[in-house]
Structure formats: structure tokens, C-alpha cells
Amino acid sequence: YSQIYVLIYQRQQIILENEQLQNENLTTRYNMLVSQINPHFFFNSLNSLSMLVRDNDSKRALEYIDQLSYTFRYITQNGKNTELVSLEEEITFAEAYCYMFRIRYADKIFFDFEIDEQYKGYLLPALSLQPLIGNAVKHNAITSKNPLRVSIRTEGDCLVVLNPVRPLLEPQVGTGTGLENLASRYE
């Protein structure tokens, strides 16, 4: 009887743990979507677009609108997605997302993508790169004298996002939510 009791208890624990993970997943997905389309990002994007329009740079303004549109579409479609996406899809999104930073920071920020073709079909949670890229931009000083270079590459069978640490004069306090959500989604 004791063995049956232990098995029933273990089964209940597994069911409880599964329910907690499902709840965390829903909460994470919601928080991820809200944080992705936050007003700060949206207003910065509009300011960058406004700058291009004021400079009469219609070609770059149209490209910016296309990239902004793609970025928001990807976020809204995949923010609800519990499925995995291919590395190729995630890189395409990251390139569009990075394009907006390149416009915003002019010649002060660079993104290097070195993705081995053999890994482009690998799967990962949607929007995995966005918080890493966003944190690199948010928490580092970006100046003409010291431009920021972010590397997104494959090393063996690992995906690596690497940037130098250049602390801001007035560091922005992060909540850690983005990285915590990312770790939770990978788990």
C-alpha cells in the first residue's frame, strides 16, 4: 500500500508541476508580448522615422517602414506562439529589428551576423534574440568614438550573442524580466 501511495503522490506532483509550467508559459508569453511592444520602443521608432522624413530620405524612410512593419507583425504573430521557430526565421526578424537600431544610432552601432547554413533549420523559441539585442543596446554606452558592435553567430552547435560591455554613465536599472522569461521559455 505504501508503494501505491508514493506513486499516487508522485503522479499528483507531476500534474501540479505541469499546471504550474503551463501557467508560467502563459504569463511569460503575455509579458513577452507586452514588453516587446512597449511605448518606449514604439516612440523611438517613430522618432527615427520622423528623422528620415525630415531629411527627405524617402528611400530609407520606406525601407524603415517595411522593417518596422515586419518587426511588429513578427512580434504579434509569434508573441502568442508556443511553438518553436527556425533559426532562419528568428535571424530574419533580428535583422529587421537591428535595422531600426542602425537607423536610430546612425554610424554608432553595428550588427554582425555569422550564421552557419547548416543550423538555419534548428528550432528555438520565437523572439529569443530580441531581449538579448535589446539589452545590448539598452545597457551599453553608444557613441561615435566607441560604437557598439554586436555579434550574432553560431559557434559549433551554439547560438552566441556577444557584445562588449561599455557601462552607461547613468546605468539603467533593468528588471531582469527579459532574461528570466527567456530562460524560462528555454526550460
XYZ file of N, CA and C in Angstrom:
561
model
N 0.813 -1.201 0.000
C 0.000 0.000 0.000
C 0.856 1.265 0.000
N 1.945 1.208 0.722
C 2.804 2.392 0.764
C 3.371 2.716 -0.621
N 3.704 1.718 -1.381
C 4.216 1.947 -2.732
C 3.147 2.610 -3.612
N 1.911 2.164 -3.481
C 0.813 2.766 -4.244
C 0.631 4.220 -3.828
N 0.696 4.484 -2.534
C 0.575 5.845 -2.035
C 1.676 6.737 -2.620
N 2.909 6.246 -2.638
C 4.041 7.008 -3.178
C 3.816 7.307 -4.665
N 3.368 6.313 -5.407
C 3.117 6.508 -6.832
C 1.997 7.527 -7.078
N 0.938 7.456 -6.291
C -0.164 8.419 -6.429
C 0.338 9.826 -6.097
N 1.117 9.947 -5.038
C 1.669 11.246 -4.636
C 2.567 11.814 -5.747
N 3.443 10.985 -6.313
C 4.339 11.428 -7.388
C 3.541 11.876 -8.605
N 2.488 11.127 -8.928
C 1.641 11.489 -10.069
C 0.989 12.853 -9.834
N 0.493 13.087 -8.629
C -0.123 14.368 -8.315
C 0.892 15.504 -8.389
N 2.104 15.248 -7.961
C 3.163 16.257 -8.035
C 3.477 16.605 -9.487
N 3.523 15.593 -10.337
C 3.796 15.823 -11.761
C 2.668 16.633 -12.383
N 1.428 16.308 -12.069
C 0.283 17.064 -12.589
C 0.347 18.509 -12.115
N 0.647 18.725 -10.848
C 0.766 20.069 -10.296
C 1.891 20.845 -10.978
N 3.026 20.205 -11.156
C 4.158 20.849 -11.812
C 3.816 21.220 -13.254
N 3.123 20.340 -13.975
C 2.707 20.634 -15.348
C 1.770 21.830 -15.399
N 0.836 21.904 -14.465
C -0.082 23.046 -14.419
C 0.667 24.338 -14.118
N 1.643 24.281 -13.221
C 2.433 25.464 -12.907
C 3.242 25.918 -14.122
N 3.813 24.960 -14.845
C 4.584 25.301 -16.042
C 3.691 25.906 -17.124
N 2.490 25.378 -17.284
C 1.558 25.944 -18.259
C 1.177 27.366 -17.863
N 0.944 27.584 -16.579
C 0.615 28.922 -16.102
C 1.785 29.875 -16.325
N 2.984 29.435 -16.011
C 4.180 30.255 -16.242
C 4.344 30.570 -17.716
N 4.082 29.577 -18.567
C 4.201 29.770 -20.000
C 3.240 30.856 -20.477
N 1.987 30.808 -20.034
C 1.013 31.827 -20.425
C 1.415 33.200 -19.923
N 1.869 33.260 -18.682
C 2.309 34.532 -18.111
C 3.517 35.061 -18.863
N 4.460 34.206 -19.162
C 5.663 34.600 -19.888
C 5.305 35.114 -21.276
N 4.434 34.409 -21.959
C 4.034 34.834 -23.305
C 3.374 36.205 -23.259
N 2.511 36.419 -22.283
C 1.850 37.708 -22.152
C 2.867 38.808 -21.850
N 3.727 38.570 -20.860
C 4.746 39.570 -20.500
C 5.682 39.852 -21.653
N 6.034 38.801 -22.396
C 6.930 38.962 -23.537
C 6.287 39.878 -24.574
N 5.034 39.649 -24.882
C 4.351 40.454 -25.887
C 4.240 41.900 -25.432
N 3.859 42.103 -24.180
C 3.732 43.461 -23.663
C 5.072 44.177 -23.690
N 6.123 43.501 -23.286
C 7.439 44.156 -23.246
C 7.993 44.391 -24.642
N 7.612 43.561 -25.604
C 8.116 43.737 -26.958
C 7.541 44.998 -27.599
N 6.284 45.267 -27.334
C 5.627 46.404 -27.976
C 5.417 47.490 -26.935
N 6.456 47.827 -26.249
C 6.292 48.853 -25.237
C 6.331 50.232 -25.878
N 5.725 51.205 -25.246
C 5.656 52.550 -25.826
C 7.027 53.156 -26.112
N 8.007 52.882 -25.260
C 9.342 53.449 -25.459
C 9.911 53.020 -26.812
N 9.830 51.735 -27.104
C 10.313 51.217 -28.386
C 9.519 51.831 -29.543
N 8.216 51.891 -29.391
C 7.359 52.421 -30.450
C 7.679 53.893 -30.715
N 7.797 54.712 -29.668
C 8.077 56.133 -29.865
C 9.475 56.362 -30.431
N 10.447 55.581 -29.989
C 11.784 55.690 -30.586
C 11.735 55.374 -32.076
N 10.946 54.373 -32.434
C 10.805 54.004 -33.845
C 10.173 55.142 -34.640
N 9.141 55.751 -34.073
C 8.501 56.873 -34.766
C 9.453 58.069 -34.883
N 10.249 58.312 -33.859
C 11.226 59.409 -33.922
C 12.254 59.164 -35.022
N 12.703 57.921 -35.149
C 13.664 57.589 -36.201
C 13.043 57.786 -37.573
N 11.818 57.361 -37.721
C 11.111 57.539 -38.991
C 10.924 59.019 -39.291
N 10.572 59.791 -38.280
C 10.399 61.236 -38.427
C 11.692 61.891 -38.898
N 12.821 61.444 -38.360
C 14.125 61.982 -38.762
C 14.370 61.729 -40.251
N 14.049 60.520 -40.712
C 14.244 60.193 -42.125
C 13.341 61.042 -43.020
N 12.129 61.289 -42.586
C 11.193 62.102 -43.361
C 11.674 63.547 -43.415
N 12.116 64.082 -42.258
C 12.629 65.458 -42.222
C 13.851 65.628 -43.111
N 14.663 64.576 -43.219
C 15.851 64.632 -44.068
C 15.532 64.369 -45.541
N 14.249 64.217 -45.852
C 13.805 63.917 -47.223
C 14.476 62.658 -47.779
N 14.716 61.706 -46.915
C 15.326 60.441 -47.326
C 14.207 59.409 -47.507
N 13.449 59.578 -48.577
C 12.253 58.759 -48.771
C 12.585 57.287 -48.982
N 13.709 56.991 -49.621
C 14.076 55.592 -49.851
C 14.307 54.874 -48.513
N 15.096 55.489 -47.659
C 15.366 54.874 -46.354
C 14.127 54.895 -45.467
N 13.295 55.941 -45.592
C 12.059 56.004 -44.807
C 11.130 54.856 -45.187
N 11.009 54.572 -46.471
C 10.165 53.461 -46.910
C 10.727 52.119 -46.444
N 12.041 51.973 -46.521
C 12.675 50.742 -46.023
C 12.450 50.603 -44.522
N 12.545 51.713 -43.817
C 12.331 51.701 -42.368
C 10.898 51.278 -42.044
N 9.946 51.812 -42.779
C 8.538 51.435 -42.570
C 8.350 49.944 -42.818
N 8.967 49.434 -43.880
C 8.875 47.992 -44.164
C 9.444 47.166 -43.018
N 10.613 47.551 -42.518
C 11.253 46.802 -41.433
C 10.453 46.922 -40.133
N 9.929 48.110 -39.870
C 9.115 48.313 -38.677
C 7.841 47.473 -38.753
N 7.221 47.471 -39.904
C 6.010 46.680 -40.120
C 6.300 45.193 -39.928
N 7.394 44.730 -40.521
C 7.764 43.317 -40.384
C 8.019 42.963 -38.920
N 8.721 43.850 -38.226
C 9.052 43.610 -36.823
C 7.793 43.479 -35.969
N 6.871 44.425 -36.112
C 5.640 44.360 -35.325
C 4.782 43.159 -35.712
N 4.746 42.821 -36.986
C 3.984 41.645 -37.424
C 4.562 40.375 -36.806
N 5.890 40.241 -36.851
C 6.549 39.063 -36.287
C 6.275 38.965 -34.788
N 6.375 40.098 -34.103
C 6.156 40.113 -32.663
C 4.722 39.717 -32.325
N 3.752 40.300 -33.012
C 2.362 39.988 -32.685
C 1.997 38.560 -33.071
N 2.537 38.060 -34.169
C 2.228 36.688 -34.577
C 2.921 35.663 -33.692
N 4.152 35.928 -33.335
C 4.924 34.943 -32.579
C 4.887 35.158 -31.079
N 4.398 36.305 -30.627
C 4.250 36.539 -29.199
C 3.221 35.603 -28.596
N 2.270 35.162 -29.411
C 1.232 34.228 -28.946
C 1.645 32.791 -29.192
N 2.742 32.624 -29.887
C 3.149 31.302 -30.365
C 3.895 30.526 -29.286
N 3.403 29.343 -28.985
C 4.118 28.494 -28.034
C 5.034 27.531 -28.776
N 4.911 27.522 -30.079
C 5.731 26.640 -30.888
C 7.121 27.242 -31.066
N 7.996 26.443 -31.580
C 9.343 26.904 -31.883
C 9.382 27.427 -33.313
N 10.348 28.292 -33.593
C 10.559 28.797 -34.947
C 11.965 28.400 -35.381
N 12.189 28.435 -36.677
C 13.522 28.088 -37.172
C 14.488 29.228 -36.878
N 15.741 28.886 -36.769
C 16.780 29.902 -36.563
C 16.763 30.888 -37.720
N 16.485 30.415 -38.917
C 16.426 31.300 -40.090
C 15.344 32.367 -39.916
N 14.154 31.966 -39.428
C 13.078 32.934 -39.190
C 13.484 33.949 -38.122
N 14.097 33.456 -37.069
C 14.495 34.323 -35.967
C 15.583 35.303 -36.412
N 16.492 34.848 -37.255
C 17.550 35.731 -37.766
C 16.959 36.795 -38.683
N 15.992 36.415 -39.520
C 15.337 37.394 -40.400
C 14.678 38.483 -39.560
N 13.998 38.066 -38.479
C 13.406 39.046 -37.572
C 14.490 39.921 -36.941
N 15.554 39.297 -36.446
C 16.619 40.042 -35.761
C 17.259 41.067 -36.704
N 17.404 40.711 -37.967
C 17.976 41.667 -38.928
C 17.074 42.877 -39.101
N 15.756 42.665 -39.154
C 14.817 43.783 -39.256
C 14.856 44.634 -37.989
N 14.894 43.974 -36.846
C 14.949 44.664 -35.562
C 16.240 45.487 -35.457
N 17.345 44.904 -35.869
C 18.634 45.594 -35.826
C 18.680 46.764 -36.808
N 18.000 46.635 -37.929
C 17.958 47.720 -38.916
C 17.439 49.002 -38.261
N 16.418 48.864 -37.430
C 15.854 50.052 -36.779
C 16.856 50.689 -35.826
N 17.651 49.889 -35.141
C 18.697 50.441 -34.280
C 19.791 51.116 -35.105
N 20.131 50.523 -36.254
C 21.163 51.143 -37.097
C 20.719 52.519 -37.579
N 19.455 52.663 -37.913
C 18.938 53.975 -38.331
C 18.955 54.929 -37.138
N 18.486 54.465 -36.012
C 18.389 55.318 -34.819
C 19.759 55.815 -34.357
N 20.768 54.937 -34.403
C 22.086 55.290 -33.886
C 23.083 55.645 -34.985
N 22.627 55.762 -36.221
C 23.464 56.122 -37.369
C 24.712 55.237 -37.429
N 25.894 55.814 -37.424
C 27.131 55.034 -37.553
C 27.739 54.690 -36.196
N 26.891 54.505 -35.207
C 27.380 54.235 -33.861
C 27.111 52.800 -33.419
N 26.424 52.026 -34.233
C 26.092 50.659 -33.849
C 26.175 49.745 -35.069
N 26.720 48.557 -34.836
C 26.909 47.594 -35.930
C 26.491 46.210 -35.435
N 25.900 45.455 -36.337
C 25.483 44.096 -36.026
C 26.108 43.162 -37.049
N 26.827 42.177 -36.552
C 27.467 41.193 -37.423
C 26.723 39.864 -37.277
N 26.210 39.362 -38.384
C 25.526 38.064 -38.384
C 26.417 37.061 -39.099
N 26.789 36.007 -38.410
C 27.589 34.923 -38.979
C 26.922 33.607 -38.586
N 25.938 33.205 -39.381
C 25.155 32.018 -39.074
C 25.494 30.933 -40.089
N 25.999 29.833 -39.601
C 26.331 28.701 -40.454
C 25.043 28.134 -41.047
N 25.036 27.960 -42.357
C 23.849 27.480 -43.080
C 23.273 26.197 -42.489
N 24.126 25.321 -42.015
C 23.647 24.025 -41.529
C 22.754 24.135 -40.294
N 22.781 25.296 -39.606
C 21.991 25.453 -38.387
C 20.697 26.238 -38.601
N 20.468 26.753 -39.795
C 19.304 27.609 -40.030
C 17.971 26.895 -39.833
N 17.962 25.594 -39.923
C 16.740 24.836 -39.693
C 16.524 24.465 -38.239
N 17.508 24.716 -37.384
C 17.362 24.411 -35.961
C 16.215 25.240 -35.373
N 15.616 24.722 -34.324
C 14.461 25.380 -33.718
C 14.826 26.024 -32.384
N 14.159 27.153 -32.114
C 14.324 27.851 -30.851
C 13.044 28.611 -30.556
N 12.824 29.026 -29.324
C 11.617 29.801 -29.013
C 11.608 31.116 -29.799
N 10.437 31.477 -30.295
C 10.298 32.743 -31.022
C 10.701 33.903 -30.122
N 11.265 34.911 -30.721
C 11.683 36.128 -30.019
C 12.755 35.874 -28.968
N 13.644 34.937 -29.246
C 14.752 34.671 -28.328
C 15.842 35.730 -28.454
N 16.047 36.242 -29.653
C 17.143 37.189 -29.865
C 16.787 38.610 -29.452
N 15.519 38.962 -29.511
C 15.105 40.338 -29.234
C 15.553 40.832 -27.861
N 15.315 40.095 -26.772
C 15.757 40.643 -25.476
C 17.277 40.751 -25.358
N 18.005 39.863 -26.028
C 19.468 39.922 -25.960
C 19.990 41.145 -26.718
N 19.446 41.378 -27.900
C 19.846 42.550 -28.686
C 19.404 43.821 -27.964
N 18.164 43.823 -27.481
C 17.644 44.987 -26.766
C 18.474 45.328 -25.539
N 18.885 44.310 -24.792
C 19.723 44.558 -23.617
C 21.087 45.112 -24.000
N 21.668 44.610 -25.079
C 22.973 45.114 -25.522
C 22.889 46.601 -25.825
N 21.800 47.009 -26.459
C 21.630 48.423 -26.803
C 21.287 49.246 -25.563
N 20.399 48.726 -24.746
C 19.902 49.473 -23.583
C 20.966 49.707 -22.517
N 21.848 48.748 -22.313
C 22.751 48.810 -21.167
C 24.193 49.172 -21.516
N 24.434 49.625 -22.748
C 25.790 49.992 -23.139
C 25.834 51.411 -23.685
N 26.957 52.088 -23.426
C 27.171 53.412 -23.990
C 27.437 53.256 -25.483
N 26.765 54.073 -26.277
C 26.918 54.019 -27.733
C 27.274 55.421 -28.193
N 28.518 55.596 -28.648
C 28.990 56.910 -29.085
C 29.718 56.788 -30.412
N 29.962 57.935 -31.029
C 30.722 57.944 -32.285
C 32.147 57.439 -32.073
N 32.743 57.828 -30.943
C 34.112 57.386 -30.654
C 34.174 55.905 -30.321
N 33.164 55.402 -29.649
C 33.105 53.994 -29.250
C 31.795 53.366 -29.716
N 31.701 53.076 -31.011
C 30.466 52.451 -31.490
C 30.306 51.057 -30.887
N 29.075 50.614 -30.803
C 28.782 49.298 -30.257
C 28.714 48.293 -31.403
N 29.389 47.179 -31.238
C 29.350 46.103 -32.230
C 28.807 44.863 -31.538
N 27.675 44.390 -32.064
C 27.022 43.200 -31.522
C 27.195 42.075 -32.534
N 27.683 40.957 -32.065
C 27.911 39.796 -32.923
C 26.866 38.728 -32.619
N 26.216 38.254 -33.665
C 25.236 37.170 -33.539
C 25.734 36.075 -34.464
N 26.158 34.959 -33.868
C 26.803 33.939 -34.687
C 26.602 32.543 -34.105
N 26.931 31.586 -34.921
C 26.928 30.209 -34.443
C 28.368 29.813 -34.163
N 28.551 29.112 -33.070
C 29.845 28.536 -32.711
C 29.568 27.080 -32.387
N 29.982 26.209 -33.275
C 29.601 24.814 -33.119
C 28.098 24.736 -33.242
N 27.460 24.058 -32.320
C 26.003 23.985 -32.367
C 25.351 24.954 -31.382
N 26.071 26.019 -31.021
C 25.544 27.040 -30.111
C 25.296 28.342 -30.858
N 24.273 29.044 -30.447
C 23.993 30.383 -30.950
C 24.541 31.368 -29.928
N 25.362 32.302 -30.376
C 26.058 33.217 -29.469
C 25.700 34.653 -29.829
N 25.328 35.433 -28.827
C 25.131 36.872 -28.978
C 26.168 37.518 -28.077
N 27.048 38.292 -28.672
C 28.199 38.813 -27.944
C 28.348 40.302 -28.203
N 28.627 41.056 -27.150
C 28.915 42.480 -27.285
C 29.857 42.902 -26.173
N 30.641 43.947 -26.431
C 31.496 44.455 -25.356
C 30.630 45.140 -24.307
N 31.114 45.173 -23.080
C 30.396 45.862 -22.010
C 30.980 47.263 -21.897
N 30.132 48.249 -22.164
C 30.518 49.656 -22.055
C 29.480 50.341 -21.180
N 29.691 50.338 -19.882
C 28.674 50.859 -18.960
C 28.274 52.300 -19.270
N 27.004 52.574 -19.089
C 26.480 53.922 -19.239
C 26.934 54.779 -18.063
N 27.015 56.103 -18.275
C 27.349 56.996 -17.172
C 26.274 56.931 -16.098
N 25.021 56.841 -16.531
C 23.897 56.661 -15.620
C 23.237 55.344 -15.973
N 23.694 54.262 -15.357
C 23.167 52.941 -15.719
C 21.653 52.849 -15.560
N 21.043 52.194 -16.543
C 19.607 51.942 -16.465
C 19.406 50.662 -15.672
N 18.556 50.741 -14.707
C 18.289 49.575 -13.887
C 17.303 48.685 -14.632
N 17.727 47.476 -14.892
C 16.845 46.529 -15.563
C 16.091 45.699 -14.544
N 14.986 45.159 -14.996
C 14.185 44.318 -14.111
C 14.643 42.869 -14.161
N 15.384 42.510 -15.227
C 15.810 41.126 -15.390
C 14.708 40.240 -15.942
N 13.545 40.833 -16.190
C 12.396 40.063 -16.659
C 12.653 39.434 -18.016
N 13.266 40.195 -18.918
C 13.507 39.676 -20.267
C 14.372 38.426 -20.262
N 15.470 38.466 -19.534
C 16.356 37.303 -19.466
C 15.721 36.157 -18.686
N 14.973 36.514 -17.643
C 14.282 35.490 -16.865
C 13.227 34.791 -17.725
N 12.475 35.567 -18.505
C 11.484 34.978 -19.403
C 12.144 34.086 -20.449
N 13.257 34.543 -20.970
C 13.973 33.768 -21.979
C 14.457 32.433 -21.412
N 15.025 32.482 -20.225
C 15.488 31.247 -19.579
C 14.324 30.300 -19.310
N 13.216 30.860 -18.873
C 12.027 30.059 -18.599
C 11.498 29.405 -19.871
N 11.492 30.142 -20.966
C 10.997 29.601 -22.230
C 11.906 28.496 -22.735
N 13.201 28.635 -22.546
C 14.117 27.566 -22.961
C 13.945 26.339 -22.074
N 13.690 26.580 -20.793
C 13.498 25.455 -19.872
C 12.269 24.668 -20.274
